[in-house]
Tab-separated table of C-alpha atoms in Angstrom:
chain	number	residue	atom	x	y	z
A	1	MET	CA	116.392	114.278	119.547
A	2	ILE	CA	119.351	111.327	120.145
A	3	VAL	CA	117.779	109.226	122.049
A	4	ASP	CA	120.625	106.948	122.451
A	5	CYS	CA	124.559	106.212	120.827
A	6	ALA	CA	126.673	103.410	121.372
A	7	VAL	CA	129.841	102.226	120.005
A	8	TYR	CA	129.908	97.825	120.410
A	9	ARG	CA	133.130	95.542	119.939
A	10	ASP	CA	132.622	92.181	120.010
A	11	GLY	CA	129.021	92.246	120.607
A	12	HIS	CA	129.525	94.232	123.916
A	13	ARG	CA	128.810	97.634	124.558
A	14	THR	CA	131.408	100.205	125.219
A	15	GLU	CA	131.561	104.034	126.180
A	16	GLY	CA	132.417	105.750	123.106
A	17	PRO	CA	133.137	109.369	122.311
A	18	GLU	CA	131.132	112.005	122.282
A	19	ASP	CA	131.945	113.331	119.616
A	20	LEU	CA	129.916	110.924	116.544
A	21	SER	CA	132.562	111.645	114.379
A	22	ASP	CA	135.914	110.559	116.905
A	23	ALA	CA	132.721	107.508	117.732
A	24	LEU	CA	132.912	106.001	114.351
A	25	ALA	CA	136.231	106.432	114.208
A	26	ALA	CA	137.397	104.952	116.784
A	27	ALA	CA	134.301	101.763	116.196
A	28	ARG	CA	135.939	101.373	112.489
A	29	ALA	CA	139.765	101.261	114.103
A	30	SER	CA	138.419	98.419	116.672
A	31	GLY	CA	136.463	96.598	113.842
A	32	GLY	CA	133.037	97.235	115.651
A	33	PHE	CA	130.472	100.207	114.685
A	34	VAL	CA	128.470	102.495	116.604
A	35	TRP	CA	124.701	102.801	117.120
A	36	ILE	CA	122.449	105.829	116.881
A	37	GLY	CA	119.023	106.285	117.340
A	38	LEU	CA	116.842	108.664	116.835
A	39	HIS	CA	113.074	109.594	117.237
A	40	GLU	CA	111.678	112.855	115.147
A	41	PRO	CA	114.958	114.697	114.620
A	42	THR	CA	114.125	118.039	113.421
A	43	GLU	CA	116.167	118.807	110.550
A	44	LYS	CA	118.867	120.647	112.660
A	45	GLU	CA	118.946	118.059	114.919
A	46	PHE	CA	120.110	115.370	111.322
A	47	ALA	CA	122.943	117.991	109.862
A	48	LEU	CA	125.496	117.106	112.290
A	49	VAL	CA	124.508	112.837	112.047
A	50	THR	CA	124.422	114.001	107.684
A	51	GLU	CA	126.911	115.411	108.076
A	52	GLU	CA	129.697	112.878	109.971
A	53	PHE	CA	127.910	109.274	108.262
A	54	ALA	CA	127.792	110.319	104.994
A	55	LEU	CA	124.349	110.442	104.232
A	56	HIS	CA	123.103	110.705	101.064
A	57	PRO	CA	120.611	113.372	100.843
A	58	LEU	CA	117.342	111.963	99.281
A	59	ALA	CA	117.261	109.493	102.139
A	60	VAL	CA	117.647	112.336	104.159
A	61	GLU	CA	115.143	113.954	103.203
A	62	ASP	CA	112.834	110.597	103.763
A	63	ALA	CA	113.920	110.003	107.353
A	64	LEU	CA	112.845	113.727	107.851
A	65	LYS	CA	109.904	113.703	106.515
A	66	ALA	CA	108.504	110.214	106.989
A	67	HIS	CA	104.828	109.010	105.546
A	68	GLN	CA	107.241	106.789	103.514
A	69	ARG	CA	106.785	103.173	101.889
A	70	PRO	CA	108.705	100.052	103.008
A	71	LYS	CA	111.357	100.132	100.604
A	72	LEU	CA	115.284	98.919	100.783
A	73	GLU	CA	117.646	101.813	98.648
A	74	VAL	CA	120.979	101.495	98.175
A	75	TYR	CA	123.362	104.859	98.156
A	76	GLU	CA	127.135	104.918	97.525
A	77	ASP	CA	128.162	104.804	101.082
A	78	SER	CA	124.814	103.485	103.109
A	79	LEU	CA	122.114	101.372	102.939
A	80	PHE	CA	118.657	102.644	103.903
A	81	MET	CA	115.823	101.220	104.853
A	82	VAL	CA	111.833	101.867	105.821
A	83	LEU	CA	109.764	100.117	107.990
A	84	LYS	CA	106.659	100.484	109.181
A	85	PRO	CA	105.491	98.991	112.589
A	86	VAL	CA	102.403	97.860	112.916
A	87	VAL	CA	100.374	99.087	116.988
A	88	TYR	CA	97.072	97.880	117.886
A	89	GLU	CA	95.169	99.732	120.340
A	90	PRO	CA	92.314	96.522	121.636
A	91	ALA	CA	90.214	99.170	124.018
A	92	GLY	CA	89.278	100.932	119.911
A	93	ASP	CA	90.386	97.466	117.891
A	94	THR	CA	92.320	100.490	115.535
A	95	VAL	CA	95.526	99.905	113.854
A	96	SER	CA	97.639	102.736	113.522
A	97	THR	CA	101.438	102.981	111.653
A	98	ASP	CA	104.673	104.201	113.254
A	99	GLU	CA	107.740	104.366	111.238
A	100	ILE	CA	111.291	103.172	111.159
A	101	MET	CA	114.148	104.568	108.789
A	102	VAL	CA	117.513	102.755	108.980
A	103	PHE	CA	121.404	103.338	107.378
A	104	LEU	CA	123.311	100.918	107.473
A	105	GLY	CA	127.230	101.979	106.947
A	106	ASP	CA	130.093	99.914	106.891
A	107	ALA	CA	130.723	100.901	110.671
A	108	PHE	CA	128.039	102.286	111.707
A	109	VAL	CA	123.609	102.493	112.265
A	110	VAL	CA	121.502	105.144	112.427
A	111	THR	CA	117.927	104.551	113.235
A	112	VAL	CA	115.483	107.295	112.953
A	113	ARG	CA	112.149	106.668	115.222
A	114	HIS	CA	108.220	108.217	113.936
A	115	GLY	CA	105.593	107.507	116.244
A	116	GLY	CA	105.887	106.419	119.535
A	117	GLY	CA	104.643	102.149	118.950
A	118	SER	CA	108.036	100.987	117.563
A	119	PRO	CA	109.815	98.241	118.558
A	120	LEU	CA	113.717	99.740	118.725
A	121	ASN	CA	113.962	100.376	122.478
A	122	ALA	CA	113.630	96.334	123.176
A	123	VAL	CA	115.297	95.098	120.042
A	124	ARG	CA	118.470	97.126	121.108
A	125	ARG	CA	117.842	95.551	124.782
A	126	ARG	CA	117.868	92.688	123.539
A	127	LEU	CA	121.076	92.473	121.128
A	128	GLU	CA	122.303	93.503	123.505
A	129	GLN	CA	121.736	90.276	125.487
A	130	GLU	CA	123.073	88.390	122.793
A	131	PRO	CA	126.837	89.563	122.157
A	132	GLU	CA	127.611	86.334	119.594
A	133	LEU	CA	124.621	88.149	117.392
A	134	LEU	CA	125.789	92.073	117.559
A	135	GLY	CA	128.846	90.514	116.863
A	136	GLU	CA	128.478	89.840	113.813
A	137	GLY	CA	128.062	93.636	113.026
A	138	PRO	CA	125.704	96.416	111.306
A	139	THR	CA	123.786	93.729	109.896
A	140	SER	CA	123.565	92.117	113.244
A	141	VAL	CA	120.769	94.885	113.994
A	142	LEU	CA	118.692	96.164	110.962
A	143	TYR	CA	117.665	91.816	110.990
A	144	ALA	CA	116.799	92.306	114.717
A	145	ILE	CA	114.786	95.389	113.484
A	146	THR	CA	113.040	94.089	110.672
A	147	ASP	CA	112.648	90.432	112.475
A	148	ALA	CA	111.021	92.109	115.901
A	149	THR	CA	108.643	94.823	113.441
A	150	VAL	CA	108.004	91.212	111.549
A	151	ASP	CA	106.354	89.307	114.332
A	152	HIS	CA	105.046	92.126	116.089
A	153	TYR	CA	102.853	92.270	112.800
A	154	LEU	CA	101.941	88.086	113.026
A	155	GLU	CA	100.132	89.014	117.236
A	156	VAL	CA	98.341	92.152	114.504
A	157	ALA	CA	96.913	89.568	112.333
A	158	THR	CA	95.714	87.127	114.798
A	159	GLU	CA	93.985	89.936	116.780
A	160	LEU	CA	92.429	91.131	114.175
A	161	GLN	CA	91.258	87.598	113.125
A	162	THR	CA	89.921	87.817	116.750
A	163	ASP	CA	87.614	90.999	115.746
A	164	LEU	CA	86.640	89.894	112.790
A	165	GLU	CA	85.416	86.548	114.126
A	166	GLU	CA	83.792	88.575	116.869
A	167	LEU	CA	82.118	90.767	113.359
A	168	GLU	CA	80.765	88.261	111.628
A	169	ALA	CA	79.403	86.337	114.752
A	170	GLU	CA	77.753	90.392	115.434
A	171	VAL	CA	75.870	89.859	111.237
A	172	PHE	CA	75.164	86.456	111.972
A	173	SER	CA	73.446	86.877	113.966
A	174	PRO	CA	69.433	87.089	114.473
A	175	ASP	CA	68.853	89.993	117.397
A	176	VAL	CA	71.863	91.780	116.242
A	177	GLY	CA	72.278	91.090	112.611
A	178	GLY	CA	70.459	94.526	111.045
A	179	SER	CA	71.257	97.182	113.446
A	180	ARG	CA	72.715	100.343	111.811
A	181	ASN	CA	75.428	100.183	113.213
A	182	THR	CA	76.671	96.954	112.011
A	183	ALA	CA	77.815	98.317	108.324
A	184	SER	CA	79.683	101.061	109.940
A	185	ARG	CA	81.557	98.578	111.958
A	186	ILE	CA	82.095	96.477	108.867
A	187	TYR	CA	83.044	99.353	106.540
A	188	THR	CA	85.602	100.610	109.768
A	189	PHE	CA	86.937	97.236	109.855
A	190	LYS	CA	87.793	97.128	106.495
A	191	ARG	CA	90.249	100.095	106.178
A	192	GLN	CA	91.750	98.638	109.670
A	193	VAL	CA	92.537	95.327	107.049
A	194	LEU	CA	93.934	98.350	104.671
A	195	GLU	CA	95.979	100.552	106.840
A	196	PHE	CA	97.761	96.938	108.117
A	197	ARG	CA	97.697	96.281	104.637
A	198	ARG	CA	99.832	99.425	103.201
A	199	ALA	CA	102.685	98.316	105.742
A	200	THR	CA	103.093	94.451	104.872
A	201	GLY	CA	102.571	94.590	101.400
A	202	PRO	CA	105.548	96.455	100.436
A	203	LEU	CA	107.337	95.081	103.082
A	204	ALA	CA	107.477	91.808	101.225
A	205	ALA	CA	110.126	93.145	98.267
A	206	PRO	CA	112.563	95.002	100.052
A	207	LEU	CA	113.367	91.483	102.772
A	208	THR	CA	113.170	89.156	99.729
A	209	ARG	CA	116.281	91.431	97.954
A	210	LEU	CA	117.975	90.673	101.638
A	211	SER	CA	117.469	87.168	101.912
A	212	GLY	CA	119.149	86.503	97.872
A	213	GLN	CA	115.461	85.494	96.593
A	214	GLY	CA	115.430	88.499	94.378
A	215	ALA	CA	115.201	89.203	89.987
A	216	THR	CA	119.265	88.829	90.570
A	217	GLY	CA	119.925	87.387	93.427
A	218	SER	CA	122.700	89.852	93.985
A	219	ALA	CA	124.212	90.266	96.967
A	220	VAL	CA	123.461	93.950	99.072
A	221	PRO	CA	125.526	96.192	99.954
A	222	PHE	CA	126.687	96.401	103.462
A	223	VAL	CA	124.565	93.716	104.624
A	224	ASN	CA	126.871	90.466	105.108
A	225	GLU	CA	125.764	87.435	102.911
A	226	ARG	CA	125.864	84.840	106.200
A	227	ALA	CA	122.900	87.281	107.087
A	228	ARG	CA	120.685	85.704	104.088
A	229	PRO	CA	119.375	82.844	105.990
A	230	PHE	CA	118.256	84.969	109.000
A	231	PHE	CA	116.384	87.551	106.363
A	232	ARG	CA	114.923	84.889	104.099
A	233	ASP	CA	113.052	83.555	107.858
A	234	VAL	CA	111.854	86.782	108.214
A	235	SER	CA	110.424	86.727	104.813
A	236	ASP	CA	109.059	83.084	104.813
A	237	HIS	CA	107.038	85.017	108.167
A	238	LEU	CA	105.867	88.178	106.226
A	239	THR	CA	104.544	85.857	103.247
A	240	ARG	CA	102.389	84.345	106.694
A	241	VAL	CA	101.525	87.769	107.269
A	242	ASN	CA	100.370	89.402	103.890
A	243	GLU	CA	98.785	85.521	103.602
A	244	SER	CA	96.721	86.570	106.593
A	245	VAL	CA	96.209	89.895	105.905
A	246	GLU	CA	94.516	89.174	102.264
A	247	GLY	CA	92.401	86.494	103.928
A	248	LEU	CA	91.330	89.106	106.235
A	249	ASP	CA	90.462	91.017	102.630
A	250	ARG	CA	88.169	88.989	100.827
A	251	LEU	CA	86.179	87.789	104.343
A	252	VAL	CA	85.645	91.221	105.447
A	253	SER	CA	84.197	91.989	101.714
A	254	ASP	CA	82.340	88.359	101.958
A	255	ILE	CA	80.877	89.583	105.521
A	256	LEU	CA	79.389	92.492	103.568
A	257	SER	CA	78.170	91.260	100.597
A	258	ALA	CA	76.082	89.250	103.666
A	259	HIS	CA	74.852	91.945	105.459
A	260	LEU	CA	73.755	93.762	102.910
A	261	ALA	CA	72.055	90.604	101.258
A	262	GLN	CA	70.182	90.548	104.805
A	263	MET	CA	69.382	93.909	104.827
A	264	SER	CA	67.546	93.436	101.177
A	265	VAL	CA	66.430	90.280	102.585
A	266	ARG	CA	64.954	91.908	105.538
A	267	GLN	CA	63.756	94.731	103.528
A	268	ASN	CA	61.541	92.395	101.537
A	269	ASP	CA	60.144	91.316	104.083
A	270	ASP	CA	58.998	93.848	106.032
A	271	MET	CA	57.403	95.465	102.202
A	272	ARG	CA	55.532	91.803	102.845
A	273	LYS	CA	54.064	92.255	105.817
A	274	ILE	CA	52.887	96.003	105.320
A	275	SER	CA	51.470	94.672	101.696
A	276	ALA	CA	49.705	91.568	103.513
A	277	TRP	CA	48.503	94.335	106.227
A	278	ALA	CA	47.370	96.363	103.265
A	279	ALA	CA	45.525	93.951	101.734
A	280	MET	CA	43.704	93.039	105.060
A	281	ALA	CA	43.337	96.204	105.901
A	282	ALA	CA	41.548	97.171	101.673
A	283	ILE	CA	38.305	94.291	102.997
A	284	PRO	CA	36.293	96.532	105.420
A	285	THR	CA	37.465	99.712	103.582
A	286	MET	CA	35.461	98.028	100.087
A	287	VAL	CA	32.642	96.868	102.410
A	288	ALA	CA	32.502	100.461	104.563
A	289	GLY	CA	33.813	102.355	100.361
A	290	ILE	CA	30.410	100.392	99.579
A	291	TYR	CA	28.212	101.025	102.173
A	292	GLY	CA	28.556	104.677	102.633
A	293	MET	CA	27.763	105.264	99.289
A	294	ASN	CA	23.627	106.304	100.092
A	295	PHE	CA	22.068	105.365	97.477
A	296	GLU	CA	18.139	104.544	98.511
A	297	HIS	CA	17.772	100.814	96.485
A	298	MET	CA	21.020	99.221	97.549
A	299	PRO	CA	20.412	94.905	99.128
A	300	GLU	CA	19.556	94.448	102.614
A	301	LEU	CA	19.338	97.614	103.505
A	302	ARG	CA	16.341	97.383	105.580
A	303	TRP	CA	17.094	94.478	107.033
A	304	VAL	CA	17.206	93.475	110.628
A	305	TRP	CA	20.598	91.261	110.425
A	306	SER	CA	21.636	93.592	107.187
A	307	TYR	CA	24.205	95.300	110.269
A	308	PRO	CA	26.011	92.106	111.792
A	309	ALA	CA	25.603	90.023	108.757
A	310	VAL	CA	28.666	93.125	107.098
A	311	ILE	CA	30.380	92.676	110.014
A	312	ALA	CA	30.503	88.958	110.743
A	313	VAL	CA	31.517	88.404	106.210
A	314	THR	CA	33.757	91.125	106.840
A	315	ALA	CA	35.863	89.249	110.118
A	316	GLY	CA	35.564	85.651	107.766
A	317	LEU	CA	36.840	87.551	104.735
A	318	GLU	CA	40.066	88.634	107.374
A	319	VAL	CA	40.841	85.544	108.906
A	320	LEU	CA	41.158	84.039	105.849
A	321	VAL	CA	42.927	86.208	104.154
A	322	TYR	CA	44.982	86.266	107.768
A	323	ARG	CA	45.241	82.665	107.249
A	324	LEU	CA	46.225	82.122	103.534
A	325	PHE	CA	48.797	85.186	103.850
A	326	LYS	CA	50.610	82.927	106.978
A	327	ARG	CA	51.146	79.912	104.954
A	328	ARG	CA	53.058	81.636	102.616
A	329	GLY	CA	55.258	83.111	105.253
A	330	TRP	CA	53.742	86.726	104.953
A	331	LEU	CA	52.898	86.638	108.916
């Protein structure tokens, strides 16, 4: 469905014709551009937009089906870019991704949003309050969307860093570090980091190209060359995000290894304690086994103090073995 449609002239929003073809013609005639925002459109709903703006069928297919990697593609009549905004849920400490597809032409911007956490409404409001920036044309919309997306990446990275510190404290806590749920929490957190990485990693190449720092350094069609420094700034922010994500991934792997090592050490300690108690239990078992053989001619059987002597010797051996294991840290 079409969420919003407006014509912008000299950085200001104007009420344009309802017909898309007339709106595009009016925008081109006045040196402005038309910005159409759609949310999870069906093929039938998107057909009119595709026809009026001559969008490439491959890009249209990607925009309708979603589930795309961040990318930048240049077609004859338009530019197509995919971004994946990240949504962080504090209640469950989970990370999920939405998708934004941007079609950029000489006098039009078409944005297709999948999911409910994308920042497009806030981006449009902010741009409409900055007519000088909006006056730069469709490029300003692409810049504002990428900037808002990457800035939110930084916020999510900070939240994940806080969650990782809490998880690290739990792992190295002497009371909770060995709980059964810890390994599950670590693995779940690693999955969140991986989901985050799938959104931020592939975006580096498109932003590098938009900032003019690619292999060829050539200009990208439909993008104002004056915007290169701005995209370069967004690219720098994304680099910080990717470095932070890589650091999170390494740390969570180290924490998982440390947790498994702690579990192994605890199991060894438990086995030593079990072995020590088993050795202590073997002493009275051995003595009772010897004196339970019921032979007629056995030493001290008819001695009055035989029973107390055996009990005393057994207790003495138990105390001696206990102190030996205690000194070596087995008990």
